[in-house]
Amino acid sequence: MTDDDEFAEFANAHAERLRNTAFMLCHDWHLAQDLTQTALTKLFLSWRRAVQADNLVAYAQKILLRVWLDHRRRRSSTESTPGVLHEPAYRESHELRLTMLDALARLPARDRAIVILRYFEDYSVEQVADVLELPVSIVKSQTRRSLTKLRELLAAEQLALFAG
């Protein structure tokens, strides 16, 4: 199997997960698609080095996170798109998902990235620290603070979301 074939197989298997992570970071399906494509392009360009990584999915997630952070630093990242964006159908409660995404959007970017990597992508504290290039103690303290903030943000919605 050639490098191109290996990459195509990886991209087909993991693009949706990367796109979902990107959406949780940016809350825009079009931007999430762009971020995913950029991340996959960067991964393709460094494929020979990337396949040597212990965890190729984590390597791709790290590239995606860096692409998102780079995008946020650019002036054009404050532009908005007109119109309604449609999310794909989900297996969970739509109200719960939208409320959670809204609460996540209220967290600062780094805190949001920590929560998403820890609780949506199931990364360990050490893996999050490695991806974000932060000390483990910062990841732990920011996780605690972020979860407290999310609890506060979701407290008003809690009864409505979890009622029968």
PDB file of N, CA, C and O in Angstrom, residues 11-76:
ATOM      1  N   ALA A  11      -7.782   9.228   6.449  1.00  0.00           N
ATOM      2  CA  ALA A  11      -8.665  10.394   6.314  1.00  0.00           C
ATOM      3  C   ALA A  11     -10.130   9.965   6.241  1.00  0.00           C
ATOM      4  O   ALA A  11     -10.993  10.578   6.883  1.00  0.00           O
ATOM      5  N   ASN A  12     -10.414   8.933   5.496  1.00  0.00           N
ATOM      6  CA  ASN A  12     -11.792   8.445   5.393  1.00  0.00           C
ATOM      7  C   ASN A  12     -12.309   7.933   6.735  1.00  0.00           C
ATOM      8  O   ASN A  12     -13.472   8.126   7.072  1.00  0.00           O
ATOM      9  N   ALA A  13     -11.443   7.302   7.490  1.00  0.00           N
ATOM     10  CA  ALA A  13     -11.856   6.722   8.771  1.00  0.00           C
ATOM     11  C   ALA A  13     -12.031   7.765   9.873  1.00  0.00           C
ATOM     12  O   ALA A  13     -12.840   7.584  10.781  1.00  0.00           O
ATOM     13  N   HIS A  14     -11.296   8.880   9.800  1.00  0.00           N
ATOM     14  CA  HIS A  14     -11.258   9.805  10.937  1.00  0.00           C
ATOM     15  C   HIS A  14     -11.722  11.227  10.638  1.00  0.00           C
ATOM     16  O   HIS A  14     -11.772  12.058  11.549  1.00  0.00           O
ATOM     17  N   ALA A  15     -12.083  11.525   9.407  1.00  0.00           N
ATOM     18  CA  ALA A  15     -12.477  12.894   9.052  1.00  0.00           C
ATOM     19  C   ALA A  15     -13.707  13.360   9.823  1.00  0.00           C
ATOM     20  O   ALA A  15     -13.760  14.506  10.282  1.00  0.00           O
ATOM     21  N   GLU A  16     -14.689  12.495   9.985  1.00  0.00           N
ATOM     22  CA  GLU A  16     -15.913  12.907  10.684  1.00  0.00           C
ATOM     23  C   GLU A  16     -15.628  13.247  12.146  1.00  0.00           C
ATOM     24  O   GLU A  16     -16.117  14.247  12.670  1.00  0.00           O
ATOM     25  N   ARG A  17     -14.808  12.445  12.798  1.00  0.00           N
ATOM     26  CA  ARG A  17     -14.446  12.729  14.197  1.00  0.00           C
ATOM     27  C   ARG A  17     -13.689  14.050  14.294  1.00  0.00           C
ATOM     28  O   ARG A  17     -13.948  14.856  15.187  1.00  0.00           O
ATOM     29  N   LEU A  18     -12.760  14.284  13.378  1.00  0.00           N
ATOM     30  CA  LEU A  18     -12.020  15.544  13.374  1.00  0.00           C
ATOM     31  C   LEU A  18     -12.971  16.717  13.128  1.00  0.00           C
ATOM     32  O   LEU A  18     -12.869  17.756  13.786  1.00  0.00           O
ATOM     33  N   ARG A  19     -13.896  16.564  12.207  1.00  0.00           N
ATOM     34  CA  ARG A  19     -14.852  17.624  11.902  1.00  0.00           C
ATOM     35  C   ARG A  19     -15.744  17.915  13.117  1.00  0.00           C
ATOM     36  O   ARG A  19     -16.026  19.071  13.429  1.00  0.00           O
ATOM     37  N   ASN A  20     -16.189  16.884  13.827  1.00  0.00           N
ATOM     38  CA  ASN A  20     -17.001  17.089  15.021  1.00  0.00           C
ATOM     39  C   ASN A  20     -16.215  17.816  16.113  1.00  0.00           C
ATOM     40  O   ASN A  20     -16.748  18.696  16.786  1.00  0.00           O
ATOM     41  N   THR A  21     -14.962  17.460  16.272  1.00  0.00           N
ATOM     42  CA  THR A  21     -14.107  18.166  17.242  1.00  0.00           C
ATOM     43  C   THR A  21     -13.946  19.618  16.825  1.00  0.00           C
ATOM     44  O   THR A  21     -14.048  20.523  17.662  1.00  0.00           O
ATOM     45  N   ALA A  22     -13.708  19.841  15.545  1.00  0.00           N
ATOM     46  CA  ALA A  22     -13.562  21.210  15.047  1.00  0.00           C
ATOM     47  C   ALA A  22     -14.836  22.015  15.293  1.00  0.00           C
ATOM     48  O   ALA A  22     -14.776  23.182  15.696  1.00  0.00           O
ATOM     49  N   PHE A  23     -15.992  21.392  15.087  1.00  0.00           N
ATOM     50  CA  PHE A  23     -17.245  22.106  15.326  1.00  0.00           C
ATOM     51  C   PHE A  23     -17.400  22.477  16.796  1.00  0.00           C
ATOM     52  O   PHE A  23     -17.834  23.584  17.126  1.00  0.00           O
ATOM     53  N   MET A  24     -17.044  21.561  17.685  1.00  0.00           N
ATOM     54  CA  MET A  24     -17.152  21.870  19.110  1.00  0.00           C
ATOM     55  C   MET A  24     -16.235  23.035  19.494  1.00  0.00           C
ATOM     56  O   MET A  24     -16.549  23.806  20.391  1.00  0.00           O
ATOM     57  N   LEU A  25     -15.133  23.177  18.776  1.00  0.00           N
ATOM     58  CA  LEU A  25     -14.217  24.287  19.048  1.00  0.00           C
ATOM     59  C   LEU A  25     -14.736  25.611  18.488  1.00  0.00           C
ATOM     60  O   LEU A  25     -14.650  26.636  19.147  1.00  0.00           O
ATOM     61  N   CYS A  26     -15.285  25.589  17.268  1.00  0.00           N
ATOM     62  CA  CYS A  26     -15.604  26.854  16.597  1.00  0.00           C
ATOM     63  C   CYS A  26     -17.099  27.151  16.445  1.00  0.00           C
ATOM     64  O   CYS A  26     -17.470  28.288  16.144  1.00  0.00           O
ATOM     65  N   HIS A  27     -17.983  26.162  16.597  1.00  0.00           N
ATOM     66  CA  HIS A  27     -19.443  26.336  16.496  1.00  0.00           C
ATOM     67  C   HIS A  27     -19.915  26.837  15.134  1.00  0.00           C
ATOM     68  O   HIS A  27     -20.857  27.603  15.043  1.00  0.00           O
ATOM     69  N   ASP A  28     -19.247  26.399  14.093  1.00  0.00           N
ATOM     70  CA  ASP A  28     -19.608  26.779  12.728  1.00  0.00           C
ATOM     71  C   ASP A  28     -19.260  25.594  11.829  1.00  0.00           C
ATOM     72  O   ASP A  28     -18.084  25.258  11.679  1.00  0.00           O
ATOM     73  N   TRP A  29     -20.283  24.965  11.249  1.00  0.00           N
ATOM     74  CA  TRP A  29     -20.021  23.768  10.449  1.00  0.00           C
ATOM     75  C   TRP A  29     -19.154  24.047   9.232  1.00  0.00           C
ATOM     76  O   TRP A  29     -18.324  23.217   8.855  1.00  0.00           O
ATOM     77  N   HIS A  30     -19.326  25.198   8.617  1.00  0.00           N
ATOM     78  CA  HIS A  30     -18.511  25.529   7.446  1.00  0.00           C
ATOM     79  C   HIS A  30     -17.053  25.727   7.841  1.00  0.00           C
ATOM     80  O   HIS A  30     -16.149  25.218   7.179  1.00  0.00           O
ATOM     81  N   LEU A  31     -16.846  26.463   8.915  1.00  0.00           N
ATOM     82  CA  LEU A  31     -15.481  26.657   9.401  1.00  0.00           C
ATOM     83  C   LEU A  31     -14.892  25.333   9.880  1.00  0.00           C
ATOM     84  O   LEU A  31     -13.708  25.056   9.642  1.00  0.00           O
ATOM     85  N   ALA A  32     -15.700  24.502  10.527  1.00  0.00           N
ATOM     86  CA  ALA A  32     -15.215  23.199  10.985  1.00  0.00           C
ATOM     87  C   ALA A  32     -14.731  22.360   9.806  1.00  0.00           C
ATOM     88  O   ALA A  32     -13.688  21.698   9.889  1.00  0.00           O
ATOM     89  N   GLN A  33     -15.473  22.415   8.701  1.00  0.00           N
ATOM     90  CA  GLN A  33     -15.053  21.690   7.503  1.00  0.00           C
ATOM     91  C   GLN A  33     -13.730  22.251   6.976  1.00  0.00           C
ATOM     92  O   GLN A  33     -12.831  21.499   6.616  1.00  0.00           O
ATOM     93  N   ASP A  34     -13.610  23.573   6.946  1.00  0.00           N
ATOM     94  CA  ASP A  34     -12.365  24.199   6.480  1.00  0.00           C
ATOM     95  C   ASP A  34     -11.192  23.830   7.380  1.00  0.00           C
ATOM     96  O   ASP A  34     -10.094  23.515   6.894  1.00  0.00           O
ATOM     97  N   LEU A  35     -11.408  23.888   8.687  1.00  0.00           N
ATOM     98  CA  LEU A  35     -10.344  23.543   9.633  1.00  0.00           C
ATOM     99  C   LEU A  35      -9.924  22.083   9.472  1.00  0.00           C
ATOM    100  O   LEU A  35      -8.726  21.763   9.499  1.00  0.00           O
ATOM    101  N   THR A  36     -10.906  21.221   9.279  1.00  0.00           N
ATOM    102  CA  THR A  36     -10.610  19.797   9.092  1.00  0.00           C
ATOM    103  C   THR A  36      -9.812  19.575   7.817  1.00  0.00           C
ATOM    104  O   THR A  36      -8.818  18.837   7.814  1.00  0.00           O
ATOM    105  N   GLN A  37     -10.218  20.233   6.741  1.00  0.00           N
ATOM    106  CA  GLN A  37      -9.493  20.088   5.477  1.00  0.00           C
ATOM    107  C   GLN A  37      -8.056  20.607   5.593  1.00  0.00           C
ATOM    108  O   GLN A  37      -7.121  19.983   5.095  1.00  0.00           O
ATOM    109  N   THR A  38      -7.898  21.740   6.277  1.00  0.00           N
ATOM    110  CA  THR A  38      -6.549  22.293   6.462  1.00  0.00           C
ATOM    111  C   THR A  38      -5.704  21.351   7.297  1.00  0.00           C
ATOM    112  O   THR A  38      -4.529  21.100   6.979  1.00  0.00           O
ATOM    113  N   ALA A  39      -6.284  20.808   8.356  1.00  0.00           N
ATOM    114  CA  ALA A  39      -5.555  19.872   9.212  1.00  0.00           C
ATOM    115  C   ALA A  39      -5.161  18.616   8.439  1.00  0.00           C
ATOM    116  O   ALA A  39      -4.022  18.141   8.558  1.00  0.00           O
ATOM    117  N   LEU A  40      -6.082  18.098   7.637  1.00  0.00           N
ATOM    118  CA  LEU A  40      -5.769  16.910   6.842  1.00  0.00           C
ATOM    119  C   LEU A  40      -4.705  17.211   5.785  1.00  0.00           C
ATOM    120  O   LEU A  40      -3.853  16.360   5.499  1.00  0.00           O
ATOM    121  N   THR A  41      -4.746  18.397   5.228  1.00  0.00           N
ATOM    122  CA  THR A  41      -3.715  18.788   4.260  1.00  0.00           C
ATOM    123  C   THR A  41      -2.346  18.829   4.924  1.00  0.00           C
ATOM    124  O   THR A  41      -1.361  18.299   4.393  1.00  0.00           O
ATOM    125  N   LYS A  42      -2.282  19.437   6.098  1.00  0.00           N
ATOM    126  CA  LYS A  42      -1.003  19.496   6.830  1.00  0.00           C
ATOM    127  C   LYS A  42      -0.538  18.097   7.225  1.00  0.00           C
ATOM    128  O   LYS A  42       0.656  17.803   7.174  1.00  0.00           O
ATOM    129  N   LEU A  43      -1.493  17.262   7.604  1.00  0.00           N
ATOM    130  CA  LEU A  43      -1.143  15.886   7.947  1.00  0.00           C
ATOM    131  C   LEU A  43      -0.591  15.151   6.726  1.00  0.00           C
ATOM    132  O   LEU A  43       0.406  14.436   6.819  1.00  0.00           O
ATOM    133  N   PHE A  44      -1.216  15.352   5.572  1.00  0.00           N
ATOM    134  CA  PHE A  44      -0.752  14.705   4.344  1.00  0.00           C
ATOM    135  C   PHE A  44       0.677  15.141   3.999  1.00  0.00           C
ATOM    136  O   PHE A  44       1.506  14.326   3.629  1.00  0.00           O
ATOM    137  N   LEU A  45       0.941  16.426   4.176  1.00  0.00           N
ATOM    138  CA  LEU A  45       2.269  16.947   3.840  1.00  0.00           C
ATOM    139  C   LEU A  45       3.362  16.395   4.757  1.00  0.00           C
ATOM    140  O   LEU A  45       4.530  16.338   4.365  1.00  0.00           O
ATOM    141  N   SER A  46       2.975  15.990   5.954  1.00  0.00           N
ATOM    142  CA  SER A  46       3.970  15.436   6.887  1.00  0.00           C
ATOM    143  C   SER A  46       3.680  13.956   7.166  1.00  0.00           C
ATOM    144  O   SER A  46       4.041  13.439   8.222  1.00  0.00           O
ATOM    145  N   TRP A  47       3.041  13.272   6.224  1.00  0.00           N
ATOM    146  CA  TRP A  47       2.561  11.922   6.449  1.00  0.00           C
ATOM    147  C   TRP A  47       3.669  10.942   6.843  1.00  0.00           C
ATOM    148  O   TRP A  47       3.503  10.137   7.758  1.00  0.00           O
ATOM    149  N   ARG A  48       4.809  11.005   6.187  1.00  0.00           N
ATOM    150  CA  ARG A  48       5.897  10.051   6.498  1.00  0.00           C
ATOM    151  C   ARG A  48       6.360  10.188   7.942  1.00  0.00           C
ATOM    152  O   ARG A  48       6.679   9.202   8.592  1.00  0.00           O
ATOM    153  N   ARG A  49       6.395  11.406   8.437  1.00  0.00           N
ATOM    154  CA  ARG A  49       6.770  11.633   9.835  1.00  0.00           C
ATOM    155  C   ARG A  49       5.602  11.263  10.752  1.00  0.00           C
ATOM    156  O   ARG A  49       5.784  10.685  11.820  1.00  0.00           O
ATOM    157  N   ALA A  50       4.387  11.581  10.319  1.00  0.00           N
ATOM    158  CA  ALA A  50       3.204  11.356  11.144  1.00  0.00           C
ATOM    159  C   ALA A  50       2.963   9.877  11.426  1.00  0.00           C
ATOM    160  O   ALA A  50       2.586   9.518  12.544  1.00  0.00           O
ATOM    161  N   VAL A  51       3.167   9.013  10.438  1.00  0.00           N
ATOM    162  CA  VAL A  51       2.884   7.587  10.642  1.00  0.00           C
ATOM    163  C   VAL A  51       3.830   6.969  11.666  1.00  0.00           C
ATOM    164  O   VAL A  51       3.556   5.897  12.182  1.00  0.00           O
ATOM    165  N   GLN A  52       4.895   7.655  12.003  1.00  0.00           N
ATOM    166  CA  GLN A  52       5.828   7.155  13.012  1.00  0.00           C
ATOM    167  C   GLN A  52       5.348   7.477  14.430  1.00  0.00           C
ATOM    168  O   GLN A  52       5.902   6.969  15.391  1.00  0.00           O
ATOM    169  N   ALA A  53       4.320   8.313  14.549  1.00  0.00           N
ATOM    170  CA  ALA A  53       3.800   8.712  15.859  1.00  0.00           C
ATOM    171  C   ALA A  53       3.167   7.515  16.557  1.00  0.00           C
ATOM    172  O   ALA A  53       2.636   6.610  15.915  1.00  0.00           O
ATOM    173  N   ASP A  54       3.203   7.536  17.880  1.00  0.00           N
ATOM    174  CA  ASP A  54       2.600   6.466  18.676  1.00  0.00           C
ATOM    175  C   ASP A  54       1.089   6.422  18.492  1.00  0.00           C
ATOM    176  O   ASP A  54       0.490   5.356  18.471  1.00  0.00           O
ATOM    177  N   ASN A  55       0.466   7.589  18.373  1.00  0.00           N
ATOM    178  CA  ASN A  55      -0.984   7.666  18.238  1.00  0.00           C
ATOM    179  C   ASN A  55      -1.298   8.645  17.118  1.00  0.00           C
ATOM    180  O   ASN A  55      -1.300   9.853  17.315  1.00  0.00           O
ATOM    181  N   LEU A  56      -1.594   8.110  15.959  1.00  0.00           N
ATOM    182  CA  LEU A  56      -1.811   8.936  14.767  1.00  0.00           C
ATOM    183  C   LEU A  56      -3.054   9.815  14.901  1.00  0.00           C
ATOM    184  O   LEU A  56      -3.068  10.949  14.434  1.00  0.00           O
ATOM    185  N   VAL A  57      -4.087   9.315  15.565  1.00  0.00           N
ATOM    186  CA  VAL A  57      -5.306  10.115  15.756  1.00  0.00           C
ATOM    187  C   VAL A  57      -4.991  11.317  16.648  1.00  0.00           C
ATOM    188  O   VAL A  57      -5.418  12.437  16.362  1.00  0.00           O
ATOM    189  N   ALA A  58      -4.247  11.097  17.715  1.00  0.00           N
ATOM    190  CA  ALA A  58      -3.859  12.204  18.603  1.00  0.00           C
ATOM    191  C   ALA A  58      -2.998  13.212  17.851  1.00  0.00           C
ATOM    192  O   ALA A  58      -3.125  14.425  18.049  1.00  0.00           O
ATOM    193  N   TYR A  59      -2.137  12.725  16.978  1.00  0.00           N
ATOM    194  CA  TYR A  59      -1.294  13.594  16.155  1.00  0.00           C
ATOM    195  C   TYR A  59      -2.171  14.474  15.265  1.00  0.00           C
ATOM    196  O   TYR A  59      -1.974  15.685  15.169  1.00  0.00           O
ATOM    197  N   ALA A  60      -3.186  13.870  14.647  1.00  0.00           N
ATOM    198  CA  ALA A  60      -4.111  14.619  13.785  1.00  0.00           C
ATOM    199  C   ALA A  60      -4.921  15.626  14.607  1.00  0.00           C
ATOM    200  O   ALA A  60      -5.148  16.757  14.169  1.00  0.00           O
ATOM    201  N   GLN A  61      -5.356  15.224  15.808  1.00  0.00           N
ATOM    202  CA  GLN A  61      -6.098  16.133  16.690  1.00  0.00           C
ATOM    203  C   GLN A  61      -5.229  17.333  17.067  1.00  0.00           C
ATOM    204  O   GLN A  61      -5.716  18.462  17.140  1.00  0.00           O
ATOM    205  N   LYS A  62      -3.965  17.088  17.313  1.00  0.00           N
ATOM    206  CA  LYS A  62      -3.058  18.179  17.673  1.00  0.00           C
ATOM    207  C   LYS A  62      -2.909  19.155  16.510  1.00  0.00           C
ATOM    208  O   LYS A  62      -2.927  20.372  16.699  1.00  0.00           O
ATOM    209  N   ILE A  63      -2.790  18.621  15.302  1.00  0.00           N
ATOM    210  CA  ILE A  63      -2.716  19.482  14.117  1.00  0.00           C
ATOM    211  C   ILE A  63      -3.999  20.305  14.009  1.00  0.00           C
ATOM    212  O   ILE A  63      -3.953  21.515  13.767  1.00  0.00           O
ATOM    213  N   LEU A  64      -5.157  19.663  14.193  1.00  0.00           N
ATOM    214  CA  LEU A  64      -6.436  20.358  14.123  1.00  0.00           C
ATOM    215  C   LEU A  64      -6.513  21.475  15.158  1.00  0.00           C
ATOM    216  O   LEU A  64      -6.931  22.594  14.848  1.00  0.00           O
ATOM    217  N   LEU A  65      -6.100  21.198  16.364  1.00  0.00           N
ATOM    218  CA  LEU A  65      -6.119  22.205  17.422  1.00  0.00           C
ATOM    219  C   LEU A  65      -5.219  23.381  17.056  1.00  0.00           C
ATOM    220  O   LEU A  65      -5.598  24.541  17.232  1.00  0.00           O
ATOM    221  N   ARG A  66      -4.052  23.111  16.528  1.00  0.00           N
ATOM    222  CA  ARG A  66      -3.131  24.183  16.118  1.00  0.00           C
ATOM    223  C   ARG A  66      -3.727  25.016  14.977  1.00  0.00           C
ATOM    224  O   ARG A  66      -3.601  26.237  14.959  1.00  0.00           O
ATOM    225  N   VAL A  67      -4.387  24.347  14.030  1.00  0.00           N
ATOM    226  CA  VAL A  67      -5.033  25.055  12.916  1.00  0.00           C
ATOM    227  C   VAL A  67      -6.118  25.978  13.461  1.00  0.00           C
ATOM    228  O   VAL A  67      -6.240  27.131  13.048  1.00  0.00           O
ATOM    229  N   TRP A  68      -6.919  25.480  14.419  1.00  0.00           N
ATOM    230  CA  TRP A  68      -7.976  26.302  15.022  1.00  0.00           C
ATOM    231  C   TRP A  68      -7.382  27.499  15.762  1.00  0.00           C
ATOM    232  O   TRP A  68      -7.861  28.628  15.614  1.00  0.00           O
ATOM    233  N   LEU A  69      -6.342  27.263  16.535  1.00  0.00           N
ATOM    234  CA  LEU A  69      -5.716  28.372  17.269  1.00  0.00           C
ATOM    235  C   LEU A  69      -5.121  29.399  16.301  1.00  0.00           C
ATOM    236  O   LEU A  69      -5.233  30.605  16.527  1.00  0.00           O
ATOM    237  N   ASP A  70      -4.502  28.930  15.223  1.00  0.00           N
ATOM    238  CA  ASP A  70      -3.974  29.847  14.205  1.00  0.00           C
ATOM    239  C   ASP A  70      -5.104  30.670  13.587  1.00  0.00           C
ATOM    240  O   ASP A  70      -4.959  31.870  13.363  1.00  0.00           O
ATOM    241  N   HIS A  71      -6.223  30.026  13.305  1.00  0.00           N
ATOM    242  CA  HIS A  71      -7.368  30.726  12.729  1.00  0.00           C
ATOM    243  C   HIS A  71      -7.873  31.815  13.674  1.00  0.00           C
ATOM    244  O   HIS A  71      -8.199  32.921  13.242  1.00  0.00           O
ATOM    245  N   ARG A  72      -7.956  31.502  14.957  1.00  0.00           N
ATOM    246  CA  ARG A  72      -8.454  32.469  15.941  1.00  0.00           C
ATOM    247  C   ARG A  72      -7.549  33.696  16.036  1.00  0.00           C
ATOM    248  O   ARG A  72      -8.003  34.782  16.354  1.00  0.00           O
ATOM    249  N   ARG A  73      -6.276  33.519  15.773  1.00  0.00           N
ATOM    250  CA  ARG A  73      -5.339  34.641  15.860  1.00  0.00           C
ATOM    251  C   ARG A  73      -5.462  35.588  14.672  1.00  0.00           C
ATOM    252  O   ARG A  73      -5.076  36.746  14.755  1.00  0.00           O
ATOM    253  N   ARG A  74      -5.971  35.076  13.551  1.00  0.00           N
ATOM    254  CA  ARG A  74      -6.110  35.902  12.355  1.00  0.00           C
ATOM    255  C   ARG A  74      -7.261  36.881  12.483  1.00  0.00           C
ATOM    256  O   ARG A  74      -8.263  36.595  13.110  1.00  0.00           O
ATOM    257  N   ARG A  75      -7.105  38.015  11.888  1.00  0.00           N
ATOM    258  CA  ARG A  75      -8.147  39.047  11.927  1.00  0.00           C
ATOM    259  C   ARG A  75      -9.453  38.548  11.306  1.00  0.00           C
ATOM    260  O   ARG A  75     -10.538  38.882  11.772  1.00  0.00           O
ATOM    261  N   SER A  76      -9.362  37.742  10.272  1.00  0.00           N
ATOM    262  CA  SER A  76     -10.563  37.275   9.584  1.00  0.00           C
ATOM    263  C   SER A  76     -11.402  36.328  10.439  1.00  0.00           C
ATOM    264  O   SER A  76     -12.537  36.031  10.094  1.00  0.00           O
TER     265      SER A  76
END
